[in-house]
Short mmCIF file of C-alpha atoms in Angstrom, two decimals:
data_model
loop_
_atom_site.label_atom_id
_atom_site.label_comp_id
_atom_site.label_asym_id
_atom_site.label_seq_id
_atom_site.Cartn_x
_atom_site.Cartn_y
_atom_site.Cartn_z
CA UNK E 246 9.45 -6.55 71.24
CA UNK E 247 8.74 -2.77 71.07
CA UNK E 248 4.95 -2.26 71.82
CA UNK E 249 3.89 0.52 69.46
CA UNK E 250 0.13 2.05 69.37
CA UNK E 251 -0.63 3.33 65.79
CA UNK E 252 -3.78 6.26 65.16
CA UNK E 253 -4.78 7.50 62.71
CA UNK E 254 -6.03 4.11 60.91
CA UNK E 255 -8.60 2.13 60.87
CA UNK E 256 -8.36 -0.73 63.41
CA UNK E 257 -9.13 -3.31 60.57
CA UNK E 258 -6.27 -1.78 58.43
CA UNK E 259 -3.74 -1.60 61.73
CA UNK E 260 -4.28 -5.42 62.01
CA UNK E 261 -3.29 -6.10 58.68
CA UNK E 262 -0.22 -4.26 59.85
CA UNK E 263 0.83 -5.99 62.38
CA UNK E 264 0.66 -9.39 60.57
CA UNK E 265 3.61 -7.18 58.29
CA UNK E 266 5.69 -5.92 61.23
CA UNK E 267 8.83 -7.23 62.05
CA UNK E 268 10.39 -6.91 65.88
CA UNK E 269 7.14 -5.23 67.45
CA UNK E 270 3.41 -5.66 68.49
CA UNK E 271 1.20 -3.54 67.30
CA UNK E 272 -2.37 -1.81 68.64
CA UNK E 273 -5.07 0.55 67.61
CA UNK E 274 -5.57 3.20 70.00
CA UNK E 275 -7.48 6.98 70.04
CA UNK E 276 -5.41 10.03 70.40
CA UNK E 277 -6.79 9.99 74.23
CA UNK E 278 -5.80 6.60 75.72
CA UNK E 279 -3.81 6.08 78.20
CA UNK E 280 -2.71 2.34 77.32
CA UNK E 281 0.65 0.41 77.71
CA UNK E 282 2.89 1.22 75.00
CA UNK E 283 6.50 2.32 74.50
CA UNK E 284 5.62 4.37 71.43
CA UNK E 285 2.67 5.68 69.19
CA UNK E 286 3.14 6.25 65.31
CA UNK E 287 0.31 9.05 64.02
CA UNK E 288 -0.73 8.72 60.31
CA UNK E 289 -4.47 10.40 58.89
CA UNK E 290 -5.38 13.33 57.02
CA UNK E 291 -4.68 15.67 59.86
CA UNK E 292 -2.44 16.82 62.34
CA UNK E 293 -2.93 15.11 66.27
CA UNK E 294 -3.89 17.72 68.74
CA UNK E 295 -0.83 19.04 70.02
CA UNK E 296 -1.84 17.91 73.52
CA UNK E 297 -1.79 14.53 72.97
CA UNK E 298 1.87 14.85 71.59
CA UNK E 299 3.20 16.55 74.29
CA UNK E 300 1.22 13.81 76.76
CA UNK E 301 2.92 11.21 75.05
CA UNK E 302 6.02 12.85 75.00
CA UNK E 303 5.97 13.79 78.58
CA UNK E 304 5.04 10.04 79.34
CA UNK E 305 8.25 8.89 78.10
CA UNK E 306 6.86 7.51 74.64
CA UNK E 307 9.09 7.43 71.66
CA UNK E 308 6.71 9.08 68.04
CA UNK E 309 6.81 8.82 64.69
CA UNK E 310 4.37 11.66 63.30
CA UNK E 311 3.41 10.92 59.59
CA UNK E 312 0.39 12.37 58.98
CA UNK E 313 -1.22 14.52 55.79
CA UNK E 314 -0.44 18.09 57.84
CA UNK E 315 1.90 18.73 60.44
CA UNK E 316 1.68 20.91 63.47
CA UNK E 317 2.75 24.69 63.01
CA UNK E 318 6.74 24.67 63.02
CA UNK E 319 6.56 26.33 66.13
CA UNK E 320 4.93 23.38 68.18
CA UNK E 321 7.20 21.37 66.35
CA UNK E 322 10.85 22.75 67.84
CA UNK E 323 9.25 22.90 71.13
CA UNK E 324 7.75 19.04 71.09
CA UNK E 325 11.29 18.06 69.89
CA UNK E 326 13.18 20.30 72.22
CA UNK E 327 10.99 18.31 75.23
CA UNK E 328 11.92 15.07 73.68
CA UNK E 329 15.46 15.76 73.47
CA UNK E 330 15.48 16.99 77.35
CA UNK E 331 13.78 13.62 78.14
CA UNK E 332 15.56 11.32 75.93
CA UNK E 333 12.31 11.08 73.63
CA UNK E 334 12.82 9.77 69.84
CA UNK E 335 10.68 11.80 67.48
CA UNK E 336 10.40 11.40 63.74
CA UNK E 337 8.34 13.72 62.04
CA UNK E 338 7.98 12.32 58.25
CA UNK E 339 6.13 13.66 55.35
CA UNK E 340 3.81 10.04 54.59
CA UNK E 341 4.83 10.33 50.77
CA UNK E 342 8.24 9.04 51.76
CA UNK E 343 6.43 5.20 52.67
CA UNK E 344 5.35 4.70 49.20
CA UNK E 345 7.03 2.56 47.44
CA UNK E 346 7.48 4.08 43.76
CA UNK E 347 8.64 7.65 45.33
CA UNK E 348 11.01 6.02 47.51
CA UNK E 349 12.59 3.56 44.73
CA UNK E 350 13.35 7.08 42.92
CA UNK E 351 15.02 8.62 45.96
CA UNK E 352 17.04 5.29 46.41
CA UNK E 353 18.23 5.44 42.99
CA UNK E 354 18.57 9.41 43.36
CA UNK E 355 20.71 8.93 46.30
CA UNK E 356 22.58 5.98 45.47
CA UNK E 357 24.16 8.00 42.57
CA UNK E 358 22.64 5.12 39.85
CA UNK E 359 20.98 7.69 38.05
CA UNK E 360 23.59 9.97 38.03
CA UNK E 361 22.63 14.08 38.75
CA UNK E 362 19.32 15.24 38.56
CA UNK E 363 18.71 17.92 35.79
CA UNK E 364 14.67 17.96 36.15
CA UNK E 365 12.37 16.43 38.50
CA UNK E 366 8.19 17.47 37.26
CA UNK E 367 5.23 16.75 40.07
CA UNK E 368 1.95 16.90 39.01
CA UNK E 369 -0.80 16.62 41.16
CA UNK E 370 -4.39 17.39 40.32
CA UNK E 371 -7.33 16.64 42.44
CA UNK E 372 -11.26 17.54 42.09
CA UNK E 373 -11.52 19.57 45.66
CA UNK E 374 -9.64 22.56 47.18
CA UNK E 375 -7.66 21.33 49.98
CA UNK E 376 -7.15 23.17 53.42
CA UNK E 377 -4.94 26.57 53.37
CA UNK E 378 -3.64 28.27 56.85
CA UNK E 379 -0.89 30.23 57.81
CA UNK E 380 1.30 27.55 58.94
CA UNK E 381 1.47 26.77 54.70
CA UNK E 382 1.69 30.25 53.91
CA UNK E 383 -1.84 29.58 52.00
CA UNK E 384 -0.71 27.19 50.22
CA UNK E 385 -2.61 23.70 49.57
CA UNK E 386 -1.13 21.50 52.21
CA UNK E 387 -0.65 19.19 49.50
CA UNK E 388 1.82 21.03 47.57
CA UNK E 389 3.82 22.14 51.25
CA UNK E 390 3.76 18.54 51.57
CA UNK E 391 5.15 18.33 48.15
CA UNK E 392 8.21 20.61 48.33
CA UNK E 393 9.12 18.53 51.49
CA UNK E 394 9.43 15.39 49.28
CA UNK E 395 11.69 17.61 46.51
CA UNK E 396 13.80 18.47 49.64
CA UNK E 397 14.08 15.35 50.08
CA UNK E 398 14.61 13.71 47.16
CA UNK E 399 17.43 16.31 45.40
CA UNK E 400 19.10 16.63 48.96
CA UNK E 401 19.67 20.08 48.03
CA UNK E 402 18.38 23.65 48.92
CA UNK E 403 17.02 25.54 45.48
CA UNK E 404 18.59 28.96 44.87
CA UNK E 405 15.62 30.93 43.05
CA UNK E 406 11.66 30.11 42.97
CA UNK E 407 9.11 31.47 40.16
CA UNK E 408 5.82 30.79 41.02
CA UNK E 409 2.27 31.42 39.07
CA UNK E 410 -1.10 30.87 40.57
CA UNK E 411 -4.39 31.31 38.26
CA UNK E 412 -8.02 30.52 39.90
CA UNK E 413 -10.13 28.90 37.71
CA UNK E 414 -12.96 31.40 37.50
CA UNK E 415 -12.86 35.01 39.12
CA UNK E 416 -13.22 35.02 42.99
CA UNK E 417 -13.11 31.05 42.91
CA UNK E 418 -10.69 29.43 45.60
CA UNK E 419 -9.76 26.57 43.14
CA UNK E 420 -7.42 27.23 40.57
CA UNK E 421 -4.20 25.98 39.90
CA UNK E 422 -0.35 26.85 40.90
CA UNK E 423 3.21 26.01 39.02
CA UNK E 424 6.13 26.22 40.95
CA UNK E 425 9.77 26.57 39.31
CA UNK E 426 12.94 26.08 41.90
CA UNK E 427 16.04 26.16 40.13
CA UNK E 428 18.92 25.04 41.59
CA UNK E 429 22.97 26.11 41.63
CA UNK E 430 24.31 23.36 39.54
CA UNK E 431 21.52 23.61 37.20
CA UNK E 432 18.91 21.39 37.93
CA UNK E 433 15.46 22.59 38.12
CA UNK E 434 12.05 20.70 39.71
CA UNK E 435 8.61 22.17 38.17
CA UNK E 436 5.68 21.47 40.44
CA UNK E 437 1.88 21.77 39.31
CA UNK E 438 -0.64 21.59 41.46
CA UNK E 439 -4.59 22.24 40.76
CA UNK E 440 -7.95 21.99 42.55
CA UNK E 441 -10.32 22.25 40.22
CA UNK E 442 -10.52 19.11 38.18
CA UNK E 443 -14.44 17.87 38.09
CA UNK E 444 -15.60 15.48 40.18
CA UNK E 445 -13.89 12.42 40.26
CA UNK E 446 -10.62 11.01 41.36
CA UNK E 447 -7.24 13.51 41.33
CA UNK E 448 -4.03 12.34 39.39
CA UNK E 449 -0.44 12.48 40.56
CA UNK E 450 2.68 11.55 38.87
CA UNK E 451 5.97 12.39 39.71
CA UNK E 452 9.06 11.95 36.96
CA UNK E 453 13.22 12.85 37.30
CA UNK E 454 15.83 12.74 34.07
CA UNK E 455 19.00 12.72 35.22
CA UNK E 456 23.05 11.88 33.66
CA UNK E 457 22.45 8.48 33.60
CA UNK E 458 18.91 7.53 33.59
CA UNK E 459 15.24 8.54 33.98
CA UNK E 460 12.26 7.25 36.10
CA UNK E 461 8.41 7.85 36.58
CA UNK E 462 6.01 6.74 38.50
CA UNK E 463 2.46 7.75 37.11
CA UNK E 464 -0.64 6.31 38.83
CA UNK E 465 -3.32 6.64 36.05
CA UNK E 466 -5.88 6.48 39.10
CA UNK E 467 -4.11 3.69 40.45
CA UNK E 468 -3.90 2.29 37.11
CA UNK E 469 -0.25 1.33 34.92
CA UNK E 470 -1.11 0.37 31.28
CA UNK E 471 0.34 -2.89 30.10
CA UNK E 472 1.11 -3.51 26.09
CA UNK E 473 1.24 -7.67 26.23
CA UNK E 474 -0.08 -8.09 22.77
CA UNK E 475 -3.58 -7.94 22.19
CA UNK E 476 -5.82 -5.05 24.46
CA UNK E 477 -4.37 -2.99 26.76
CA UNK E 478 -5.16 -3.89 30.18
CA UNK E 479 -4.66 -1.53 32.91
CA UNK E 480 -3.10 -3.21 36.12
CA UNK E 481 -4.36 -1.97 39.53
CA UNK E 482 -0.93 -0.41 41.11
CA UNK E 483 -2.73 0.94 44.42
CA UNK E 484 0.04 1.09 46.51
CA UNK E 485 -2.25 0.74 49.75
CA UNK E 486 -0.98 -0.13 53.34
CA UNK E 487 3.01 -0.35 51.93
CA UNK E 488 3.44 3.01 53.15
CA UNK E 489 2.60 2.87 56.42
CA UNK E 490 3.79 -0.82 56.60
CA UNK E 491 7.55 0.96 55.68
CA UNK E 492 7.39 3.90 57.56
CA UNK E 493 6.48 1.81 60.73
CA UNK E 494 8.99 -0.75 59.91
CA UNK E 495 12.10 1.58 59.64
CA UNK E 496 10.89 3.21 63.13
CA UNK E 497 10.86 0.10 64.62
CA UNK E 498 13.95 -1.32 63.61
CA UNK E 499 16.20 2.52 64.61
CA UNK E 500 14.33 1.76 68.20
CA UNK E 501 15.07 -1.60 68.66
CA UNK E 502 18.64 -1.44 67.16
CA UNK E 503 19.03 1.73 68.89
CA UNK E 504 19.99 3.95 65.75
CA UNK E 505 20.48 7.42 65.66
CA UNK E 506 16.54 8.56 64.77
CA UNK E 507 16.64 11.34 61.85
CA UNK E 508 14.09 13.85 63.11
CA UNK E 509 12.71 15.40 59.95
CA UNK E 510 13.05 18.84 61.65
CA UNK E 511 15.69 20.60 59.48
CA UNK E 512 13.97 19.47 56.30
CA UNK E 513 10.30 20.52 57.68
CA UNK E 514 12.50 24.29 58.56
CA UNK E 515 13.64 24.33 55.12
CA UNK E 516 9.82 23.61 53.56
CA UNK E 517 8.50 26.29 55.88
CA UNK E 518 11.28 29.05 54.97
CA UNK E 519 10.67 27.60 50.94
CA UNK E 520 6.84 28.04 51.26
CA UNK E 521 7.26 31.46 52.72
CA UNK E 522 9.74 31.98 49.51
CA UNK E 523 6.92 30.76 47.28
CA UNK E 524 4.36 33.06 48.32
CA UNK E 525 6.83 35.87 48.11
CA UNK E 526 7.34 35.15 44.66
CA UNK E 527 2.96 34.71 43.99
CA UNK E 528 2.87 38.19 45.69
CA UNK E 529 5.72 40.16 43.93
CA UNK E 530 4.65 38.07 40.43
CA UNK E 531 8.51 37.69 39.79
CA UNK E 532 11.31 34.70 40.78
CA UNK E 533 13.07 35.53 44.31
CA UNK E 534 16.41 34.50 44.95
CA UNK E 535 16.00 31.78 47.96
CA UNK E 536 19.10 32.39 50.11
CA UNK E 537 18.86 36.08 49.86
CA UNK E 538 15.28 36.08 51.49
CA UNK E 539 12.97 34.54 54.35
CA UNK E 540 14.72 32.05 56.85
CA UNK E 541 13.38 29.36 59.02
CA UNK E 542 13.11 32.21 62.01
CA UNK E 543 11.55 34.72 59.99
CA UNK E 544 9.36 32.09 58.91
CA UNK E 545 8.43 30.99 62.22
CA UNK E 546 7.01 34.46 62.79
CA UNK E 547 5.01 35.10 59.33
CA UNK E 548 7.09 37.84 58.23
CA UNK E 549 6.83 37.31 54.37
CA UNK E 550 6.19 39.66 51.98
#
């Protein structure tokens, strides 16, 4: 049994894990313990200091990072360069990829059911603005975190970007953005993102058509309308500790059974270089071919235009 510390969580929540875990036992610990364990698994709305990652690291401990932001790119190559040197799996995954109606869509996206993807639409709306930095080219970390899942899902790189940003009122920080990538064979994702609905829950909903088929997965706030006969009744679809309770469970099993341990890197490169891409386009106010322009180096060092 693989004894795995998980932070991030509430220690009521991690229990209820643990009753769901297969092939490990499972603890709640701070990002500053020093307890027994063989590996740690981050999740939360931000990123763990980068001193505890390189502790653990240099302490032998295996990681799966999976929280709301990641590190700068930077700290990431060198964490996973010290891992690699020491034998160290580390998994750095976008937390998206744990729940359960976005990764039915990239199971059916990748095992070719659906056939090729001519449009995949995002739409996520929330009441707040959400942290920009550097490390997301000002972007919402949200939406980063979102072109990292459309990475993921078309397995592809997009050629050109056109992007459009409007604030809601002059000199506000909210507003909304809409991000086109088209793609060589076609296909095209659209991405809106705003900050600046009232008060009140956000919305997200994510859709694909492809050759052969079409999906969506919608939460209404957490809620799917069913037509029975009679009223509508909306169903409560809150997709609660699944994600974790996956992401956990597939990091487990590659330890135990020893499997090679995808690091996320590459794809988190590509986001970075595709941000940097985006803001080019915001800047200039025109499309920007992708593979003509910034790269994961040039990226690394802020030099976007």
């Amino acid at each position: 049994m693989i004894r795995l510390a998980v932070c991030g969580i509430d220690e009521s929540r991690v229990d209820e894990i643990s009753r769901r875990i297969r092939g490990a036992t499972i603890s709640h610990v701070d990002r500053a313990t020093d307890a027994d364990f063989e590996a740690v698994a981050c999740f939360g709305a931000t990123a763990p200091e980068i001193s505890f990652i390189k502790s653990t690291v240099q302490a032998d401990r295996h990681m799966l990072i999976a929280t709301d932001v990641m590190p700068p790119l930077a700290e990431l190559k060198s964490i996973f360069d010290q891992g690699h040197s020491r034998n160290v799996q580390i998994r750095f995954e976008n937390p998206d990829h744990g729940l359960p109606s976005r990764r039915l869509i990239f199971d059916e996206l990748r095992g070719s059911k659906l056939g090729r993807f001519g449009l995949i639409r995002s739409h996520r709306w929330n009441s707040a603005p959400e942290l920009r930095s550097a490390v997301t080219f000002h972007l919402p970390a949200p939406l980063f975190r979102d072109l990292e899942l459309m990475l993921w899902l078309t397995d592809q790189t997009p050629s050109v970007v056109y992007s459009v940003e409007r604030p809601a009122q002059s000199d506000d920080a909210r507003g909304t953005i809409h991000v086109h990538l088209g793609f060589a064979d076609g296909g095209m994702v659209l991405m809106d993102y705003a900050d600046c609905l009232p008060p009140g829950d956000g919305y997200q909903s994510l859709s694909t058509i492809c050759a052969n088929g079409a999906m969506y997965a919608d939460d209404h706030q957490n809620r799917q309308l069913a037509y029975r006969g009679g009223t509508a009744q909306a169903t409560p679809t809150d997709e609660g500790l699944a994600p974790h309770v996956t992401l956990i469970q597939q990091f487990v099993t590659d330890l135990a059974t020893r499997s090679p341990i995808e690091s996320g890197l590459a794809r988190w490169e590509q986001t970075v270089a595709l941000a940097a891409t985006i803001r080019q386009s915001l800047n200039r106010g025109s499309s920007v071919v992708v593979d003509s322009q910034i790269r994961p180096d040039q990226a690394l060092q802020g030099s976007v235009g």
